[in-house]
Short mmCIF file of N, CA and C in Angstrom, two decimals:
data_model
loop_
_atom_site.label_atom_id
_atom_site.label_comp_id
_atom_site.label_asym_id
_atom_site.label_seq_id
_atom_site.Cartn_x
_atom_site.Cartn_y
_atom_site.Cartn_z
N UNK A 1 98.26 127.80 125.90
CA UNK A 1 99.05 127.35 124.78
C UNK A 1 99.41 128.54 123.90
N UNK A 2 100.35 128.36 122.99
CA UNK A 2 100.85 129.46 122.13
C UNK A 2 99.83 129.56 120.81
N UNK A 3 100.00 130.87 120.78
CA UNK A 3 98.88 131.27 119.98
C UNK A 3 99.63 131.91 118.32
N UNK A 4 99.24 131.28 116.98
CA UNK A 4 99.92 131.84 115.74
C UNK A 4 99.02 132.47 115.21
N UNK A 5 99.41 133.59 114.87
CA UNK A 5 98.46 134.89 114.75
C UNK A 5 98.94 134.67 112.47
N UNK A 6 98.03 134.79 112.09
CA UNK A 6 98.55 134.84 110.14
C UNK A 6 99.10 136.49 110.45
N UNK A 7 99.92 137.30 109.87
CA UNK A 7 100.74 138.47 109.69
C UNK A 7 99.64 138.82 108.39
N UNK A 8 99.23 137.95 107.32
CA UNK A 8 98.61 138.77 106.39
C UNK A 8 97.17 137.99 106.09
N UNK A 9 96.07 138.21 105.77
CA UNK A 9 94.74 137.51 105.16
C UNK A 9 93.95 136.85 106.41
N UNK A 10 93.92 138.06 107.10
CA UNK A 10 93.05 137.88 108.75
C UNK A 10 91.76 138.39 108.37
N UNK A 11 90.60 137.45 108.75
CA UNK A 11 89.54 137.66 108.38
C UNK A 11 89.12 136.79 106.94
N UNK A 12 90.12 136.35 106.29
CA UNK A 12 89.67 135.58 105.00
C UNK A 12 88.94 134.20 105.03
N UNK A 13 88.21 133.87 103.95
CA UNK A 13 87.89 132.43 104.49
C UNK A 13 88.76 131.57 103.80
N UNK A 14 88.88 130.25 105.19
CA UNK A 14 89.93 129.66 105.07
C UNK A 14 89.49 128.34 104.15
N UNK A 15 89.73 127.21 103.57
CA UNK A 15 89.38 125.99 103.70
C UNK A 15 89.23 125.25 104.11
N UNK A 16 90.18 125.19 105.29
CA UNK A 16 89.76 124.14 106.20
C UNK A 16 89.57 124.62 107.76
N UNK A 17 88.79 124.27 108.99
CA UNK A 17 88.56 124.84 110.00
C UNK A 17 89.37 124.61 110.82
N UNK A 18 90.14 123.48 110.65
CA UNK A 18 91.22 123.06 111.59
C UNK A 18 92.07 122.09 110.91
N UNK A 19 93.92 122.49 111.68
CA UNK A 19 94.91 121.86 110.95
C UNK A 19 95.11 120.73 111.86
N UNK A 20 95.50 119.21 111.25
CA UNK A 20 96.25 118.25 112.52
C UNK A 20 97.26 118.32 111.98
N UNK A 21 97.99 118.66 113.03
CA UNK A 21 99.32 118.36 112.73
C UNK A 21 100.34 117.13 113.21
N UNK A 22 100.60 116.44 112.44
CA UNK A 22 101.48 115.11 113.13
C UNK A 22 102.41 115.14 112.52
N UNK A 23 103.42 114.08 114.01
CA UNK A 23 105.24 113.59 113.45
C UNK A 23 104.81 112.42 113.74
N UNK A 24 104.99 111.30 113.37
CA UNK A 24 104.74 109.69 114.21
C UNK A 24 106.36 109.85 114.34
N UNK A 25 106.89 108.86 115.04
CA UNK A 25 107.75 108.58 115.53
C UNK A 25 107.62 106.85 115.09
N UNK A 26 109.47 106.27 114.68
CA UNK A 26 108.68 104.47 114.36
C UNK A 26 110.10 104.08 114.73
N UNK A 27 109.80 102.81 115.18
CA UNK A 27 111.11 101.88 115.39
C UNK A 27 112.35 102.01 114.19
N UNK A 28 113.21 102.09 114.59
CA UNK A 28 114.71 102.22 114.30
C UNK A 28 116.34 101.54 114.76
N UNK A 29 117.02 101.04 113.99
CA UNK A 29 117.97 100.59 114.68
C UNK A 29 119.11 101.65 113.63
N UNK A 30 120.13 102.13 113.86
CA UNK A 30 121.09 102.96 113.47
C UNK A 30 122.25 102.14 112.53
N UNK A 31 122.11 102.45 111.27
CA UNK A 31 122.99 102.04 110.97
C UNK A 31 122.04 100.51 109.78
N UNK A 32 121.02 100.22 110.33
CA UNK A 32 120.18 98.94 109.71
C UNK A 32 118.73 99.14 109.32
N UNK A 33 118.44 98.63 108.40
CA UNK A 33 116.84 98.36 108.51
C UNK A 33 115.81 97.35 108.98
N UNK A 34 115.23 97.72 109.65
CA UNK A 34 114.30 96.93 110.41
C UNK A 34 113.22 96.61 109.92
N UNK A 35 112.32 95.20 109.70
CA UNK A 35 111.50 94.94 109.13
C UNK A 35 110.61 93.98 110.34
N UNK A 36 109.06 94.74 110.55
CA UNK A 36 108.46 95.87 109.97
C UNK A 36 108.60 96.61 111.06
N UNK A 37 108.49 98.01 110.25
CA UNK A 37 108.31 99.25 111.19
C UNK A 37 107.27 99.16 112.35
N UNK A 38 107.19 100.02 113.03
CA UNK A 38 106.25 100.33 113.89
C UNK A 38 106.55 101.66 114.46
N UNK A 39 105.14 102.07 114.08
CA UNK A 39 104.82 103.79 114.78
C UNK A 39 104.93 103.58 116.45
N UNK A 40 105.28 104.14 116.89
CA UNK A 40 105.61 103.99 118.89
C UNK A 40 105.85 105.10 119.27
N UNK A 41 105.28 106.70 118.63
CA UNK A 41 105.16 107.58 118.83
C UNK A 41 103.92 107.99 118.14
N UNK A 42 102.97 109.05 118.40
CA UNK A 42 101.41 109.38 117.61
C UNK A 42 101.40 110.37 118.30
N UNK A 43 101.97 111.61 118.07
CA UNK A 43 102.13 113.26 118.67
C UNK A 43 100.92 113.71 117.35
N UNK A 44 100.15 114.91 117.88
CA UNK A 44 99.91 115.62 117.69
C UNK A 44 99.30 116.83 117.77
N UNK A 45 98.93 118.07 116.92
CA UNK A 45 98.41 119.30 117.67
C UNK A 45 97.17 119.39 116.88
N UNK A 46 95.76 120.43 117.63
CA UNK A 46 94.93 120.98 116.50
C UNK A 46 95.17 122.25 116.32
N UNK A 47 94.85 122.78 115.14
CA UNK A 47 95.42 124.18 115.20
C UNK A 47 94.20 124.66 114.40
N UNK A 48 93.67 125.68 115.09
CA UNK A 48 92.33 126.12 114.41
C UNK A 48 92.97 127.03 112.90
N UNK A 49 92.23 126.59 111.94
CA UNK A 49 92.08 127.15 110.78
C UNK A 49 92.25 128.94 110.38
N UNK A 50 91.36 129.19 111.56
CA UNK A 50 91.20 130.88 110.73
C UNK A 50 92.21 131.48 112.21
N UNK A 51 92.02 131.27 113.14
CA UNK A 51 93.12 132.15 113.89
C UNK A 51 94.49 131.47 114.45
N UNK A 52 94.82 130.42 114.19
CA UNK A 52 96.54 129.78 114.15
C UNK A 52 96.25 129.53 115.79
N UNK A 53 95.25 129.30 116.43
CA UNK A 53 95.52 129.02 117.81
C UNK A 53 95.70 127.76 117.93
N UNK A 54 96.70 127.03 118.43
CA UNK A 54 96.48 125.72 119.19
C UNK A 54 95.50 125.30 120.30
N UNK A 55 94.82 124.58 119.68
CA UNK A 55 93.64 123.93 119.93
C UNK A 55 93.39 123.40 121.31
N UNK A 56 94.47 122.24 120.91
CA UNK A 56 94.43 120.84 121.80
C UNK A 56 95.66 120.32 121.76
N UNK A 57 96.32 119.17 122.21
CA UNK A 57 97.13 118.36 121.73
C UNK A 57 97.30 117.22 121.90
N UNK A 58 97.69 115.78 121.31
CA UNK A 58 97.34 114.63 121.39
C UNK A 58 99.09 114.09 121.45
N UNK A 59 99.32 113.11 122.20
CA UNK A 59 100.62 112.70 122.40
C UNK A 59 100.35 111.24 122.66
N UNK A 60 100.17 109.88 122.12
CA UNK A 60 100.32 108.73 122.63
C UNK A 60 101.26 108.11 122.46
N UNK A 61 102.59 107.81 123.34
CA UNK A 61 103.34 106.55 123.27
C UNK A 61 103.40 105.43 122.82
N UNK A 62 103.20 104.69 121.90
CA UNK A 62 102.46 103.45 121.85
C UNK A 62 103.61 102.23 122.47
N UNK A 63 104.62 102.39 122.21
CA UNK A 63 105.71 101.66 122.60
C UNK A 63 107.03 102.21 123.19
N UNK A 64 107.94 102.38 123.77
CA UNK A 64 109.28 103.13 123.75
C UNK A 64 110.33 102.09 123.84
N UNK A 65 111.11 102.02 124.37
CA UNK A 65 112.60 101.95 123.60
C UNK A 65 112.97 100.42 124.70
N UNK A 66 112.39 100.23 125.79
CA UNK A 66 112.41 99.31 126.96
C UNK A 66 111.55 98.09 126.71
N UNK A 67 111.71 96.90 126.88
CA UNK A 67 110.55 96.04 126.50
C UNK A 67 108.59 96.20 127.66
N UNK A 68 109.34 96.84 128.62
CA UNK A 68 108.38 96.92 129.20
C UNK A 68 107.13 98.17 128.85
N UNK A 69 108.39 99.34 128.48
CA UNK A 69 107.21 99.76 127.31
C UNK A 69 106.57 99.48 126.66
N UNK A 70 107.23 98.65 126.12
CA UNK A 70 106.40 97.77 124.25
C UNK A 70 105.41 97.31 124.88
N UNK A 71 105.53 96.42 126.09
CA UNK A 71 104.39 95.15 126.43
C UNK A 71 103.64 95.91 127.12
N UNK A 72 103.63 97.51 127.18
CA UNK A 72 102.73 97.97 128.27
C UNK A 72 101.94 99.08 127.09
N UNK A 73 102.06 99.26 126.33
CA UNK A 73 102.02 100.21 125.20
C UNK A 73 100.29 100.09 124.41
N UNK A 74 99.94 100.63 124.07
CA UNK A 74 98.67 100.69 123.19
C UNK A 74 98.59 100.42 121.69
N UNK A 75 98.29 99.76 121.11
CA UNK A 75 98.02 98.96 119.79
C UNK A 75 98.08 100.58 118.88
N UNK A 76 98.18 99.96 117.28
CA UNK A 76 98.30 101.66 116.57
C UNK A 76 96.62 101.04 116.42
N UNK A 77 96.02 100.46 116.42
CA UNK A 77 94.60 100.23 116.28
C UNK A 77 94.05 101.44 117.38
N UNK A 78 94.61 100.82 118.51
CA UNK A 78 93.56 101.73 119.60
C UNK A 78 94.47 103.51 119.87
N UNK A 79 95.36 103.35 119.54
CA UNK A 79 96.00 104.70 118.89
C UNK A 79 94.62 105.46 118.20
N UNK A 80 94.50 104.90 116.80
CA UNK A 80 93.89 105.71 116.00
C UNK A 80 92.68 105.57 116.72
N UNK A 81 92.04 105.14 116.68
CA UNK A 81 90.62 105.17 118.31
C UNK A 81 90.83 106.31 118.61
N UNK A 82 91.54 106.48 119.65
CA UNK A 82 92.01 107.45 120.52
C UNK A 82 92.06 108.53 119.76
N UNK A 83 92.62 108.83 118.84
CA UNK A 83 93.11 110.06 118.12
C UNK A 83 91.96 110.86 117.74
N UNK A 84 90.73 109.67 116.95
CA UNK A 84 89.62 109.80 116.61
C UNK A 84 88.66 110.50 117.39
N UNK A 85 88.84 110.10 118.77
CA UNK A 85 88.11 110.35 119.69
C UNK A 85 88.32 112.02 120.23
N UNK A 86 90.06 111.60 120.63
CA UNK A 86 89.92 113.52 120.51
C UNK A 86 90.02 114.16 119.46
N UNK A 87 89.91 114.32 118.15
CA UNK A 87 89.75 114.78 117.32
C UNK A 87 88.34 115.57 117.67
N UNK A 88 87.53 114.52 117.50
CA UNK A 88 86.17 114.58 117.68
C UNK A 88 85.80 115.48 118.96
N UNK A 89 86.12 115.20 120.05
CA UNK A 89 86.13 115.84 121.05
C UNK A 89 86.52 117.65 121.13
N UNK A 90 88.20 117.30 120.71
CA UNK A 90 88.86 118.66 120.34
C UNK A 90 87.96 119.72 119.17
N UNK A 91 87.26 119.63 118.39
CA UNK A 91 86.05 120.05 117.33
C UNK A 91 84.78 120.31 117.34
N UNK A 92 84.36 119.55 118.94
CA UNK A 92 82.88 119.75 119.38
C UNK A 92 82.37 121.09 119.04
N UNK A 93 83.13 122.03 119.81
CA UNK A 93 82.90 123.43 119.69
C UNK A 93 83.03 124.27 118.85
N UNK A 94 82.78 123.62 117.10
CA UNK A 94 83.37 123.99 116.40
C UNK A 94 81.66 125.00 115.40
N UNK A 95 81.11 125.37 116.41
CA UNK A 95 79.68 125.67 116.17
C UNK A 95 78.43 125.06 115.74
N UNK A 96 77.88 125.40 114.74
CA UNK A 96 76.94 124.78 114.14
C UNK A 96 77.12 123.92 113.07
N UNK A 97 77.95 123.64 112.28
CA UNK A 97 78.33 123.21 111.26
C UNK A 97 77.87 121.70 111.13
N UNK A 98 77.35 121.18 109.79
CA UNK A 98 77.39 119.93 109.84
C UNK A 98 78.55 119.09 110.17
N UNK A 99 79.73 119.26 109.53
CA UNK A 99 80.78 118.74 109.30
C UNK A 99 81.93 119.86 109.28
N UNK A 100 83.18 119.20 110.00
CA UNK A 100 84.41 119.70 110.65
C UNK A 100 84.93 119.70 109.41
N UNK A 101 85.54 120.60 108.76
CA UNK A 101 86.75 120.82 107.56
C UNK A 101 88.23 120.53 108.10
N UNK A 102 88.33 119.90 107.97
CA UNK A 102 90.20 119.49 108.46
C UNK A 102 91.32 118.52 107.55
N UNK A 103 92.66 119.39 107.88
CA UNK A 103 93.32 119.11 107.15
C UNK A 103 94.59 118.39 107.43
N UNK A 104 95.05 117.27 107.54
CA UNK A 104 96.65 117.00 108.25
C UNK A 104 97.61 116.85 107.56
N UNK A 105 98.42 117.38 108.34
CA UNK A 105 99.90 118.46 108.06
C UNK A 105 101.37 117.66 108.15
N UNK A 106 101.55 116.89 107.40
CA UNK A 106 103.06 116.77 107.97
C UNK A 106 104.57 117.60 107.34
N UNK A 107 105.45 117.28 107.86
CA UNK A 107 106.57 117.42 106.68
C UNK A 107 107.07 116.56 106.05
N UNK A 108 106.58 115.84 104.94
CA UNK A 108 107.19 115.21 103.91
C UNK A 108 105.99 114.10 104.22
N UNK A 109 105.96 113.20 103.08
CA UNK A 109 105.19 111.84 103.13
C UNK A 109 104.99 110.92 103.56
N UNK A 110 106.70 110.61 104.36
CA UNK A 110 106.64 109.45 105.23
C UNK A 110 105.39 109.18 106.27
N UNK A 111 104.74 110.45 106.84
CA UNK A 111 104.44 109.66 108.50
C UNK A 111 102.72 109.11 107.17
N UNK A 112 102.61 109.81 106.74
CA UNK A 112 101.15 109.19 106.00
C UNK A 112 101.11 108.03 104.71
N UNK A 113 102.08 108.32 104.01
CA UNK A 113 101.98 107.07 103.03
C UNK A 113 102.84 106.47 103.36
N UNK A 114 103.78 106.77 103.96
CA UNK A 114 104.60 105.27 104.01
C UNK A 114 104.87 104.87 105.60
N UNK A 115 104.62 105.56 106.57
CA UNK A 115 104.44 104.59 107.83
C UNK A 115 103.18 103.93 108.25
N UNK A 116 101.94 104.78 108.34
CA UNK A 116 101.43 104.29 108.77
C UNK A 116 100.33 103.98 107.67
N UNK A 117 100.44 104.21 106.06
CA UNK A 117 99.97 103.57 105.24
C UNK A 117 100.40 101.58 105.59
N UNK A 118 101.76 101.98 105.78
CA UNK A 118 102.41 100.51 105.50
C UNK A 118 101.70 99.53 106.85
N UNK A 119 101.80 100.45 108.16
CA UNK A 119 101.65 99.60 109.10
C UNK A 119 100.10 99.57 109.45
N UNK A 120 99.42 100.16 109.02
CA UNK A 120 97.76 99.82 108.77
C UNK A 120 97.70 98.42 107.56
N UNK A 121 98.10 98.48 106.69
CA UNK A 121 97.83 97.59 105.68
C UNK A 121 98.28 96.08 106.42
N UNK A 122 99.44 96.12 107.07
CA UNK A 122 100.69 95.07 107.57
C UNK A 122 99.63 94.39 108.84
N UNK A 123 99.26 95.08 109.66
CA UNK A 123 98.30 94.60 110.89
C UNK A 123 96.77 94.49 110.12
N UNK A 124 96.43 94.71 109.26
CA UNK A 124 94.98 94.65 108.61
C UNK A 124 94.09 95.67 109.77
N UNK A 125 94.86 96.63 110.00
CA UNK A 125 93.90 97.93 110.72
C UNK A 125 93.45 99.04 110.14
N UNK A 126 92.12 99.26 110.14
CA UNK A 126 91.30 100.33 109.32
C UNK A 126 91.98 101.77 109.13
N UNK A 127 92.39 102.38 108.50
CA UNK A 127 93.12 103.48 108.21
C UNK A 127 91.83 104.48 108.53
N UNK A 128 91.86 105.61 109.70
CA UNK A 128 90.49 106.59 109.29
C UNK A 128 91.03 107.38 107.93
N UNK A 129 89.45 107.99 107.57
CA UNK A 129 89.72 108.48 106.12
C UNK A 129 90.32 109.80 105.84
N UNK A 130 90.56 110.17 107.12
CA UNK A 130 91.37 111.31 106.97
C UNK A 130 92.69 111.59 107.09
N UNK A 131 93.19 110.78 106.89
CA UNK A 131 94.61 110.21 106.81
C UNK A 131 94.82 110.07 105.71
N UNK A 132 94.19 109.78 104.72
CA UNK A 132 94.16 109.54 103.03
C UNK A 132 94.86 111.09 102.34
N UNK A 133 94.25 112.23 103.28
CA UNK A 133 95.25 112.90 102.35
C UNK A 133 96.04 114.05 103.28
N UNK A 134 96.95 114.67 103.00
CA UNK A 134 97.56 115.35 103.63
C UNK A 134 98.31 117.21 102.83
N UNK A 135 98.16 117.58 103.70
CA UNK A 135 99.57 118.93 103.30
C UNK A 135 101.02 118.77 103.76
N UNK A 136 101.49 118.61 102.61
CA UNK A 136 103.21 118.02 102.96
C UNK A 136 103.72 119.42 102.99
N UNK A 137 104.15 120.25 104.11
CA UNK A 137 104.63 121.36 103.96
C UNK A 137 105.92 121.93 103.55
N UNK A 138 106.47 120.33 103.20
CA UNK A 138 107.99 120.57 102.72
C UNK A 138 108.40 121.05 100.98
N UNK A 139 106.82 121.12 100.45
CA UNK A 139 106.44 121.05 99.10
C UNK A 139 106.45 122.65 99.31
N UNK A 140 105.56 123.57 99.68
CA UNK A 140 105.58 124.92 99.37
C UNK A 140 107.08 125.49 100.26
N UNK A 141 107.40 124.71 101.24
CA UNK A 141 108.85 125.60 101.97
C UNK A 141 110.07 125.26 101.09
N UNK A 142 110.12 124.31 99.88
CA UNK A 142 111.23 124.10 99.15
C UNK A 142 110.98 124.72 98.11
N UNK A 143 110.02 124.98 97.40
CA UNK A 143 109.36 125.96 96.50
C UNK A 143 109.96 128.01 96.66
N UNK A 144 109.41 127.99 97.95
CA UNK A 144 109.73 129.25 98.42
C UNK A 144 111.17 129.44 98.56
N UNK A 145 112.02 128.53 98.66
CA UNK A 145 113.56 128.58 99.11
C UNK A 145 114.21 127.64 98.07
N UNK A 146 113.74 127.78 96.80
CA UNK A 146 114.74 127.47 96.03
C UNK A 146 114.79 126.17 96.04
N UNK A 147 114.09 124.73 96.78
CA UNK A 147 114.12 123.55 96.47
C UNK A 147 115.36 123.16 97.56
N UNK A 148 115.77 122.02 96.60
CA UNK A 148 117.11 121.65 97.49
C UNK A 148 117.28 120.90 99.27
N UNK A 149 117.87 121.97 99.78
CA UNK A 149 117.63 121.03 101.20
C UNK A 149 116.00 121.14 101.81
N UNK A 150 116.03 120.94 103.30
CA UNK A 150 114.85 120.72 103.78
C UNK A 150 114.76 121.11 105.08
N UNK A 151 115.52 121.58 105.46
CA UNK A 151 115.56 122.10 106.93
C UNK A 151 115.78 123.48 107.22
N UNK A 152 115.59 124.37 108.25
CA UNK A 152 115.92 125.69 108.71
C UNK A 152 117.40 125.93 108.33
N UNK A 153 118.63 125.02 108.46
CA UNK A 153 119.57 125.92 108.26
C UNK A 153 120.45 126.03 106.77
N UNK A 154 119.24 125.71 106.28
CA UNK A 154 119.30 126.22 104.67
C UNK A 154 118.85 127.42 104.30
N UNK A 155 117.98 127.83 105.51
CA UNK A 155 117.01 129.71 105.24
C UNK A 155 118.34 130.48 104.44
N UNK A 156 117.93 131.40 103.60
CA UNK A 156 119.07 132.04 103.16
C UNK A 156 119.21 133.87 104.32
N UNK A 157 120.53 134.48 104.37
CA UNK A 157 120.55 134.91 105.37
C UNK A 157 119.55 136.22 104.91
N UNK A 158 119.76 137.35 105.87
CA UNK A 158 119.17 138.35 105.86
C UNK A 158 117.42 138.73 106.40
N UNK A 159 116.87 139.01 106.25
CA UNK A 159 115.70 139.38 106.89
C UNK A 159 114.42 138.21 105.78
N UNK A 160 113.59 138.21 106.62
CA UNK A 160 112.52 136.96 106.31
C UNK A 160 111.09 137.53 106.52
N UNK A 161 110.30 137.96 105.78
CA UNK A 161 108.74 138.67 105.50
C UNK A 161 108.29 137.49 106.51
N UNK A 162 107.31 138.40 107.77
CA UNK A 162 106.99 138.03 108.95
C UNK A 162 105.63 137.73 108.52
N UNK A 163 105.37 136.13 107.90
CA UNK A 163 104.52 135.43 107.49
C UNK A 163 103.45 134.88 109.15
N UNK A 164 104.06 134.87 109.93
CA UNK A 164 103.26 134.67 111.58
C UNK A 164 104.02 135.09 112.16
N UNK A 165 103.30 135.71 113.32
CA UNK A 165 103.45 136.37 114.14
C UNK A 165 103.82 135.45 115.71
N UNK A 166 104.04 135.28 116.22
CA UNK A 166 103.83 134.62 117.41
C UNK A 166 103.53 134.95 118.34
N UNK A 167 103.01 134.26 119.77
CA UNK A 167 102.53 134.74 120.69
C UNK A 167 101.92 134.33 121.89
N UNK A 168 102.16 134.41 123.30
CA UNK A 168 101.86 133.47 124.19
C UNK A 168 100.59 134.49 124.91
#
């Protein structure tokens, strides 16, 4: 897997030992709103804390776009199971430590307070507690760039301080 090297504060201690990073993916019709949502995507990566390596990665389908998907698909109940499980798994090796420091990552609020806040509450399924809080990274990248839009092709032009490094 690809490896993100920090460009500056190598060797520092971090806060947390490992990042999750998630997109959920949720039902959609174009053009309408659909009531209620449903997550039918549950992607995600671990990304160790102090050296930017990708960990692991977690990808469950829960539903797709065919009915035979849907009816063949895994509950967001046994989703988060699952997630739990490799979480847990993906961290074993995380030395001696009592307890794993981890932090999950999205861009913007939706996939944590409002999807699958909504669709945990909606099915009466236990939310794990680490889902309660998150790093919205769209908060320090709109900060750094002036606010405003939210995507890459808002970067302003010219050269960009090589904050990671990359690397296979």
């Amino acid at each position: 897997m690809a490896t993100i090297m920090a460009a500056r504060g190598q060797g520092l201690e971090q806060d947390f030992d490992f990042f999750v990073v998630v997109d959920f993916e949720a039902t959609c019709v174009k053009g309408a709103r659909i009531f209620p949502q449903e997550i039918i995507e549950f992607p995600a990566v671990l990304v160790d804390g102090a050296t930017g390596r990708i960990e692991s990665a977690f990808r469950r389908e829960l539903t797709g776009i065919r009915q035979e998907d849907v009816d063949g698909g895994v509950d967001l109940g046994e989703a988060l199971w699952l997630h739990g499980a490799w979480l847990k798994a993906a961290t074993a090796g995380a030395g001696n430590k009592r307890s794993v420091r981890l932090a999950v990552v999205t861009w913007g609020d939706w996939d944590c307070r409002t999807m699958l806040e909504f669709e945990c509450r909606f099915k009466g399924i236990e939310k794990p507690s680490y889902f309660d809080q998150w790093i919205n990274l769209r908060v320090p990248f709109q900060a750094a760039l002036g606010g405003g839009g939210s995507n890459l092709s808002n970067l302003p032009m010219g050269p960009v301080p090589p904050y990671f490094a990359w690397s296979n």
